Amino acid sequence: MHPARTRGYFGIGAEGVSKSANMGALLRTGHAFGAAFCFSIGAGWDARAGRQADTADTPAHVPLWRFADLDALRLPAGCVLVGVELLPDAVDLPSFRHPLNAAYVLGPERAGLSAPVLAQCRHVVRIPARFALNLAVAGAIVL
């Protein structure tokens, strides 16, 4: 059993994901690790198909916000957007000091986060791996 969280919160989401199973698995992982909310930006995933991977039915337990695009993105006041991307100047995850209130955003596996989303991130972290990981696996490592 996890101890009650007394300070801060985090959310997890993805931009531009079209594979419903990947998004469903990310939602389930976020729920399992205690995410306060989940979100998608401009994603074309099918919620019904995502439920095959999200056997915990995360949207019934955790707020799920689907933003049509970056302009529609609204995070809670004081919440810091943290991008997860394999960029040379990103901070390696093991040495990153996580903000008290953060929303972690991942991009689609083949394209990564868009330049406009990266521009909105206060921090960008990278998982020190040789190549990009599956969306849900990367999300689990970050959380």
Coordinates of N, CA, C and O in Angstrom, one line a residue:
M1 N 0.8 -1.2 0.0 CA 0.0 0.0 0.0 C 0.9 1.2 0.0 O 1.9 1.3 0.7
H2 N 0.5 2.2 -0.8 CA 1.3 3.5 -0.9 C 0.9 4.4 0.2 O -0.3 4.6 0.5
P3 N 1.8 5.1 0.8 CA 1.5 6.1 1.8 C 0.8 7.3 1.2 O 1.0 7.6 0.0
A4 N 0.0 8.0 1.9 CA -0.8 9.1 1.4 C 0.2 10.2 1.0 O 1.2 10.4 1.7
R5 N 0.0 10.9 -0.1 CA 0.8 12.0 -0.6 C 0.4 13.2 0.3 O -0.7 13.5 0.4
T6 N 1.4 13.9 0.8 CA 1.1 15.0 1.6 C 1.5 16.4 0.9 O 1.1 17.4 1.3
R7 N 2.3 16.3 -0.1 CA 2.7 17.5 -0.8 C 2.8 17.3 -2.3 O 3.3 16.2 -2.8
G8 N 2.3 18.2 -3.0 CA 2.5 18.2 -4.5 C 1.6 17.2 -5.2 O 0.9 16.4 -4.6
Y9 N 1.7 17.2 -6.5 CA 1.0 16.3 -7.4 C 1.7 16.2 -8.7 O 2.5 17.0 -9.0
F10 N 1.3 15.2 -9.5 CA 1.8 15.1 -10.9 C 0.7 14.6 -11.8 O -0.3 14.0 -11.3
G11 N 0.8 15.0 -13.0 CA -0.1 14.4 -14.1 C 0.8 13.9 -15.2 O 2.0 14.2 -15.3
I12 N 0.2 13.0 -16.0 CA 1.0 12.4 -17.1 C 0.1 12.5 -18.4 O -1.1 12.3 -18.3
G13 N 0.7 12.8 -19.5 CA 0.0 12.9 -20.7 C 0.9 12.7 -21.9 O 2.1 12.5 -21.8
A14 N 0.2 12.9 -23.1 CA 1.0 12.7 -24.3 C 0.4 13.6 -25.4 O -0.8 13.9 -25.4
E15 N 1.3 13.9 -26.4 CA 0.9 14.7 -27.5 C 0.9 13.9 -28.8 O 1.8 13.1 -29.0
G16 N -0.1 14.0 -29.6 CA -0.2 13.4 -30.9 C -0.2 11.9 -31.0 O 0.2 11.4 -32.0
V17 N -0.6 11.3 -29.9 CA -0.6 9.8 -29.9 C -1.8 9.3 -30.7 O -2.9 9.7 -30.5
S18 N -1.5 8.4 -31.6 CA -2.6 7.8 -32.4 C -2.9 6.3 -32.1 O -3.9 5.8 -32.4
K19 N -1.9 5.7 -31.4 CA -2.1 4.3 -31.1 C -2.8 4.2 -29.7 O -2.3 4.5 -28.7
S20 N -4.0 3.7 -29.8 CA -4.9 3.7 -28.6 C -4.4 2.8 -27.5 O -4.5 3.2 -26.3
A21 N -3.8 1.7 -27.9 CA -3.2 0.8 -26.8 C -2.1 1.5 -26.1 O -2.0 1.3 -24.8
N22 N -1.3 2.3 -26.7 CA -0.2 3.0 -26.0 C -0.8 4.0 -25.1 O -0.3 4.1 -23.9
M23 N -1.8 4.7 -25.5 CA -2.4 5.7 -24.6 C -3.1 5.1 -23.5 O -3.0 5.5 -22.3
G24 N -3.8 4.0 -23.7 CA -4.5 3.2 -22.7 C -3.5 2.7 -21.6 O -3.7 2.8 -20.4
A25 N -2.3 2.2 -22.1 CA -1.3 1.7 -21.2 C -0.7 2.8 -20.4 O -0.4 2.7 -19.2
L26 N -0.5 4.0 -21.0 CA 0.0 5.2 -20.3 C -1.0 5.6 -19.2 O -0.6 5.9 -18.1
L27 N -2.3 5.6 -19.5 CA -3.3 6.0 -18.5 C -3.2 5.1 -17.3 O -3.2 5.5 -16.2
R28 N -3.2 3.8 -17.6 CA -3.2 2.8 -16.6 C -2.0 2.9 -15.7 O -2.0 2.8 -14.5
T29 N -0.8 3.2 -16.3 CA 0.4 3.4 -15.6 C 0.3 4.6 -14.7 O 0.7 4.6 -13.5
G30 N -0.2 5.7 -15.2 CA -0.3 6.9 -14.5 C -1.2 6.7 -13.2 O -0.9 7.1 -12.1
H31 N -2.3 6.0 -13.5 CA -3.3 5.7 -12.4 C -2.6 4.8 -11.3 O -2.7 5.1 -10.1
A32 N -1.8 3.8 -11.7 CA -1.1 2.9 -10.8 C -0.1 3.6 -9.9 O 0.1 3.3 -8.8
F33 N 0.5 4.7 -10.5 CA 1.6 5.4 -9.8 C 1.0 6.6 -9.1 O 1.8 7.4 -8.5
G34 N -0.3 6.9 -9.1 CA -0.9 7.9 -8.3 C -1.0 9.3 -9.0 O -1.0 10.3 -8.3
A35 N -1.1 9.3 -10.3 CA -1.3 10.6 -11.0 C -2.6 11.3 -10.6 O -3.6 10.6 -10.4
A36 N -2.5 12.6 -10.4 CA -3.7 13.4 -10.1 C -4.6 13.6 -11.3 O -5.8 13.8 -11.1
F37 N -4.0 13.5 -12.5 CA -4.7 13.7 -13.7 C -3.9 13.1 -14.9 O -2.7 12.9 -14.8
C38 N -4.6 12.9 -16.0 CA -4.0 12.4 -17.2 C -4.5 13.4 -18.3 O -5.6 14.0 -18.2
F39 N -3.8 13.5 -19.4 CA -4.2 14.3 -20.5 C -3.6 13.9 -21.8 O -2.7 13.2 -21.9
S40 N -4.3 14.4 -22.9 CA -3.7 14.2 -24.2 C -3.9 15.6 -24.9 O -4.8 16.3 -24.7
I41 N -2.9 15.8 -25.8 CA -2.9 17.0 -26.6 C -3.0 16.6 -28.1 O -2.1 15.9 -28.6
G42 N -4.0 16.9 -28.8 CA -4.1 16.7 -30.2 C -4.0 15.2 -30.6 O -3.5 14.8 -31.6
A43 N -4.4 14.3 -29.7 CA -4.3 12.9 -30.0 C -5.5 12.3 -30.6 O -6.6 12.7 -30.3
G44 N -5.3 11.4 -31.6 CA -6.4 10.8 -32.3 C -6.7 9.4 -31.8 O -7.2 8.6 -32.6
W45 N -6.4 9.1 -30.6 CA -6.6 7.8 -30.1 C -8.1 7.5 -29.8 O -8.8 8.5 -29.5
D46 N -8.5 6.3 -29.8 CA -9.9 5.9 -29.6 C -10.0 5.4 -28.2 O -9.4 4.4 -27.8
A47 N -10.8 6.0 -27.4 CA -11.0 5.7 -26.0 C -11.4 4.2 -25.8 O -11.0 3.5 -24.9
R48 N -12.4 3.8 -26.6 CA -12.8 2.4 -26.5 C -11.7 1.4 -26.7 O -11.6 0.4 -26.0
A49 N -10.9 1.6 -27.7 CA -9.8 0.7 -28.0 C -8.7 0.8 -26.9 O -8.1 -0.1 -26.6
G50 N -8.6 2.0 -26.4 CA -7.6 2.2 -25.3 C -7.9 1.4 -24.0 O -7.0 1.1 -23.3
R51 N -9.2 1.2 -23.8 CA -9.6 0.4 -22.6 C -9.1 -1.0 -22.6 O -9.0 -1.7 -21.6
Q52 N -8.7 -1.5 -23.8 CA -8.1 -2.9 -23.8 C -6.8 -2.9 -23.1 O -6.5 -3.9 -22.5
A53 N -6.1 -1.8 -23.1 CA -4.8 -1.8 -22.4 C -5.0 -1.1 -21.0 O -4.3 -1.4 -20.1
D54 N -6.0 -0.3 -20.8 CA -6.3 0.3 -19.6 C -7.4 -0.5 -18.8 O -8.5 -0.1 -18.7
T55 N -7.0 -1.6 -18.3 CA -7.9 -2.5 -17.6 C -8.3 -1.9 -16.3 O -9.3 -2.5 -15.7
A56 N -7.7 -0.9 -15.8 CA -8.1 -0.2 -14.5 C -9.2 0.8 -14.7 O -9.6 1.4 -13.8
D57 N -9.6 1.1 -16.0 CA -10.6 2.1 -16.3 C -10.2 3.4 -15.7 O -11.0 4.0 -14.9
T58 N -9.0 3.9 -16.0 CA -8.5 5.1 -15.4 C -9.5 6.3 -15.4 O -9.6 7.0 -14.4
P59 N -10.1 6.6 -16.6 CA -11.0 7.8 -16.6 C -12.1 7.7 -15.6 O -12.7 8.8 -15.3
A60 N -12.5 6.6 -15.1 CA -13.5 6.5 -14.0 C -12.9 6.9 -12.6 O -13.7 7.1 -11.7
H61 N -11.6 7.0 -12.5 CA -11.0 7.2 -11.2 C -10.1 8.5 -11.2 O -9.8 9.0 -10.1
V62 N -9.6 8.9 -12.3 CA -8.6 10.0 -12.4 C -9.1 10.9 -13.5 O -9.5 10.4 -14.6
P63 N -9.1 12.2 -13.3 CA -9.5 13.1 -14.4 C -8.7 12.9 -15.6 O -7.5 12.8 -15.6
L64 N -9.4 12.9 -16.8 CA -8.7 12.8 -18.1 C -9.2 13.9 -18.9 O -10.3 14.1 -19.2
W65 N -8.2 14.8 -19.3 CA -8.5 15.9 -20.1 C -7.9 15.7 -21.5 O -6.8 15.4 -21.7
R66 N -8.8 15.9 -22.5 CA -8.4 15.7 -23.9 C -8.4 17.1 -24.5 O -9.5 17.7 -24.8
F67 N -7.2 17.7 -24.8 CA -7.1 19.0 -25.4 C -6.9 18.8 -26.9 O -6.1 18.0 -27.4
A68 N -7.7 19.6 -27.7 CA -7.7 19.5 -29.1 C -6.3 19.8 -29.7 O -5.8 19.2 -30.7
D69 N -5.7 20.8 -29.1 CA -4.3 21.3 -29.5 C -3.6 22.0 -28.4 O -4.2 22.1 -27.3
L70 N -2.4 22.5 -28.7 CA -1.6 23.1 -27.6 C -2.3 24.4 -27.1 O -2.2 24.7 -25.9
D71 N -3.0 25.1 -28.0 CA -3.6 26.3 -27.6 C -4.7 26.1 -26.5 O -5.1 26.9 -25.7
A72 N -5.3 24.9 -26.6 CA -6.4 24.5 -25.6 C -5.9 24.0 -24.3 O -6.6 23.9 -23.3
L73 N -4.6 23.7 -24.2 CA -4.0 23.1 -23.0 C -4.2 24.1 -21.8 O -3.8 25.2 -21.9
R74 N -4.8 23.5 -20.8 CA -4.9 24.3 -19.5 C -4.5 23.4 -18.4 O -5.1 22.3 -18.2
L75 N -3.5 23.8 -17.7 CA -3.0 23.0 -16.5 C -3.4 23.8 -15.2 O -3.6 25.0 -15.3
P76 N -3.4 23.1 -14.1 CA -3.7 23.8 -12.9 C -2.7 24.9 -12.6 O -1.5 24.8 -13.0
A77 N -3.1 26.0 -11.9 CA -2.2 27.0 -11.5 C -1.0 26.5 -10.8 O -1.2 25.6 -9.9
G78 N 0.2 26.9 -11.2 CA 1.4 26.5 -10.5 C 1.9 25.1 -11.0 O 2.9 24.6 -10.4
C79 N 1.3 24.5 -11.9 CA 1.7 23.2 -12.5 C 2.8 23.5 -13.6 O 2.5 24.2 -14.5
V80 N 3.9 22.8 -13.5 CA 5.0 23.0 -14.4 C 4.9 21.9 -15.5 O 4.8 20.7 -15.2
L81 N 5.0 22.3 -16.8 CA 5.1 21.3 -17.8 C 6.5 20.8 -18.0 O 7.4 21.6 -18.2
V82 N 6.6 19.5 -18.0 CA 7.9 18.8 -18.2 C 7.9 17.9 -19.4 O 7.1 16.9 -19.4
G83 N 8.7 18.2 -20.4 CA 8.7 17.3 -21.6 C 9.7 16.1 -21.3 O 10.7 16.3 -20.6
V84 N 9.3 15.0 -22.0 CA 10.2 13.8 -21.9 C 10.6 13.6 -23.3 O 9.8 13.2 -24.2
E85 N 11.9 13.8 -23.6 CA 12.3 13.7 -25.0 C 13.8 13.4 -25.1 O 14.6 13.8 -24.2
L86 N 14.3 12.6 -26.1 CA 15.7 12.3 -26.3 C 16.4 13.4 -27.0 O 16.6 13.4 -28.2
L87 N 16.7 14.5 -26.3 CA 17.4 15.6 -26.8 C 18.7 15.7 -26.2 O 18.9 15.5 -25.0
P88 N 19.7 16.2 -26.9 CA 21.1 16.2 -26.3 C 21.2 17.2 -25.1 O 22.0 16.9 -24.2
D89 N 20.4 18.3 -25.1 CA 20.5 19.2 -24.0 C 19.5 19.0 -22.9 O 19.4 19.7 -21.9
A90 N 18.7 17.9 -23.0 CA 17.8 17.5 -21.9 C 18.5 17.0 -20.7 O 19.6 16.5 -20.8
V91 N 17.9 17.2 -19.5 CA 18.5 16.7 -18.3 C 18.3 15.2 -18.2 O 17.1 14.7 -18.4
D92 N 19.3 14.4 -17.9 CA 19.1 13.0 -17.7 C 18.2 12.8 -16.5 O 18.4 13.4 -15.4
L93 N 17.2 11.9 -16.6 CA 16.2 11.7 -15.6 C 16.7 11.4 -14.2 O 16.2 11.9 -13.3
P94 N 17.8 10.5 -14.1 CA 18.3 10.2 -12.8 C 18.7 11.4 -12.0 O 18.7 11.4 -10.7
S95 N 19.2 12.5 -12.6 CA 19.7 13.7 -11.9 C 18.7 14.8 -11.9 O 19.0 15.9 -11.3
F96 N 17.5 14.6 -12.4 CA 16.5 15.7 -12.5 C 15.8 15.9 -11.2 O 15.3 14.9 -10.6
R97 N 15.7 17.1 -10.7 CA 14.9 17.4 -9.5 C 13.5 17.7 -9.9 O 13.2 18.7 -10.5
H98 N 12.6 16.8 -9.6 CA 11.2 17.0 -10.0 C 10.5 18.1 -9.3 O 10.7 18.3 -8.1
P99 N 9.8 18.9 -10.1 CA 9.0 20.0 -9.5 C 7.9 19.5 -8.5 O 7.5 18.4 -8.7
L100 N 7.5 20.3 -7.6 CA 6.5 19.9 -6.6 C 5.2 19.6 -7.3 O 4.6 18.6 -7.0
N101 N 4.8 20.4 -8.3 CA 3.6 20.1 -9.1 C 3.9 20.1 -10.6 O 4.3 21.1 -11.1
A102 N 3.8 19.0 -11.2 CA 4.3 18.8 -12.6 C 3.3 18.0 -13.4 O 2.6 17.2 -12.9
A103 N 3.3 18.4 -14.7 CA 2.6 17.6 -15.7 C 3.7 17.1 -16.7 O 4.3 17.9 -17.4
Y104 N 3.9 15.8 -16.8 CA 4.9 15.2 -17.7 C 4.2 14.9 -19.0 O 3.1 14.3 -19.1
V105 N 4.8 15.3 -20.1 CA 4.2 15.1 -21.4 C 5.2 14.3 -22.3 O 6.4 14.7 -22.4
L106 N 4.7 13.3 -23.0 CA 5.5 12.5 -23.9 C 5.0 12.7 -25.3 O 3.8 13.0 -25.5
G107 N 5.8 12.4 -26.3 CA 5.3 12.5 -27.7 C 5.2 11.1 -28.3 O 5.5 10.1 -27.7
P108 N 4.7 11.1 -29.5 CA 4.5 9.9 -30.2 C 5.9 9.3 -30.5 O 6.9 10.0 -30.7
E109 N 6.0 8.0 -30.5 CA 7.3 7.3 -30.6 C 8.1 7.6 -31.9 O 9.3 7.7 -31.8
R110 N 7.4 7.8 -33.0 CA 8.2 8.1 -34.2 C 8.6 9.5 -34.4 O 9.6 9.8 -35.0
A111 N 7.8 10.4 -33.9 CA 8.1 11.9 -34.1 C 8.6 12.6 -32.9 O 9.2 13.6 -33.0
G112 N 8.2 12.2 -31.7 CA 8.6 12.9 -30.5 C 7.7 14.1 -30.3 O 6.8 14.4 -31.0
L113 N 8.0 14.9 -29.3 CA 7.3 16.1 -29.0 C 7.5 17.2 -30.1 O 8.6 17.3 -30.6
S114 N 6.5 17.9 -30.4 CA 6.6 19.0 -31.4 C 7.4 20.1 -30.8 O 7.4 20.3 -29.6
A115 N 7.9 20.9 -31.7 CA 8.6 22.1 -31.3 C 7.8 23.1 -30.5 O 8.2 23.6 -29.5
P116 N 6.5 23.3 -30.8 CA 5.7 24.2 -30.0 C 5.4 23.7 -28.6 O 5.4 24.4 -27.6
V117 N 5.3 22.4 -28.4 CA 5.1 21.8 -27.1 C 6.4 21.9 -26.3 O 6.4 22.4 -25.1
L118 N 7.5 21.6 -26.9 CA 8.8 21.7 -26.3 C 9.0 23.2 -25.8 O 9.6 23.4 -24.7
A119 N 8.6 24.1 -26.6 CA 8.8 25.6 -26.2 C 8.0 25.9 -25.0 O 8.3 26.8 -24.3
Q120 N 6.9 25.2 -24.7 CA 6.1 25.4 -23.5 C 6.6 24.7 -22.3 O 6.1 25.0 -21.2
C121 N 7.5 23.8 -22.4 CA 8.0 23.0 -21.3 C 9.0 23.9 -20.5 O 9.9 24.4 -21.1
R122 N 8.8 23.9 -19.2 CA 9.8 24.6 -18.4 C 11.1 23.7 -18.3 O 12.2 24.3 -18.1
H123 N 10.9 22.4 -18.3 CA 12.0 21.5 -18.2 C 11.8 20.4 -19.3 O 10.7 20.1 -19.7
V124 N 13.0 19.8 -19.8 CA 12.9 18.7 -20.7 C 13.9 17.7 -20.1 O 15.0 18.0 -19.8
V125 N 13.4 16.5 -19.9 CA 14.2 15.4 -19.3 C 14.3 14.3 -20.4 O 13.5 14.2 -21.3
R126 N 15.4 13.5 -20.2 CA 15.6 12.4 -21.1 C 15.9 11.1 -20.3 O 16.5 11.2 -19.3
I127 N 15.4 10.0 -20.8 CA 15.7 8.8 -20.2 C 17.0 8.3 -20.9 O 17.0 8.2 -22.1
P128 N 18.0 8.1 -20.2 CA 19.3 7.8 -20.8 C 19.3 6.3 -21.4 O 19.6 5.4 -20.7
A129 N 18.8 6.3 -22.6 CA 18.7 5.0 -23.3 C 19.3 5.2 -24.7 O 19.4 6.4 -25.2
R130 N 19.6 4.2 -25.4 CA 20.2 4.3 -26.7 C 19.2 4.7 -27.8 O 19.6 5.3 -28.8
F131 N 17.9 4.5 -27.6 CA 16.9 4.9 -28.6 C 15.6 5.0 -27.8 O 15.5 4.7 -26.7
A132 N 14.6 5.5 -28.6 CA 13.3 5.8 -28.0 C 12.6 4.6 -27.5 O 12.7 3.5 -28.1
L133 N 11.9 4.7 -26.4 CA 11.2 3.6 -25.8 C 9.7 3.7 -26.1 O 9.2 4.7 -26.5
N134 N 9.0 2.6 -25.9 CA 7.6 2.6 -26.0 C 7.0 3.7 -25.1 O 7.5 3.9 -24.0
L135 N 5.9 4.3 -25.6 CA 5.3 5.4 -24.8 C 5.0 5.0 -23.4 O 5.3 5.7 -22.4
A136 N 4.3 3.9 -23.2 CA 3.9 3.5 -21.8 C 5.1 3.1 -21.0 O 5.1 3.4 -19.8
V137 N 6.1 2.5 -21.6 CA 7.3 2.1 -20.8 C 8.0 3.4 -20.4 O 8.4 3.5 -19.2
A138 N 8.2 4.4 -21.3 CA 8.8 5.6 -21.0 C 8.1 6.3 -19.8 O 8.7 6.9 -18.9
G139 N 6.8 6.4 -19.9 CA 6.0 7.0 -18.9 C 6.2 6.3 -17.5 O 6.3 7.0 -16.5
A140 N 6.2 5.0 -17.5 CA 6.4 4.3 -16.3 C 7.8 4.6 -15.7 O 7.9 4.8 -14.5
I141 N 8.8 4.7 -16.5 CA 10.2 5.0 -16.0 C 10.2 6.4 -15.4 O 10.7 6.6 -14.3
V142 N 9.5 7.4 -16.0 CA 9.5 8.7 -15.5 C 8.8 8.8 -14.2 O 9.2 9.4 -13.3
L143 N 7.6 8.1 -14.1 CA 6.8 8.1 -12.9 C 7.5 7.4 -11.8 O 7.4 7.7 -10.6

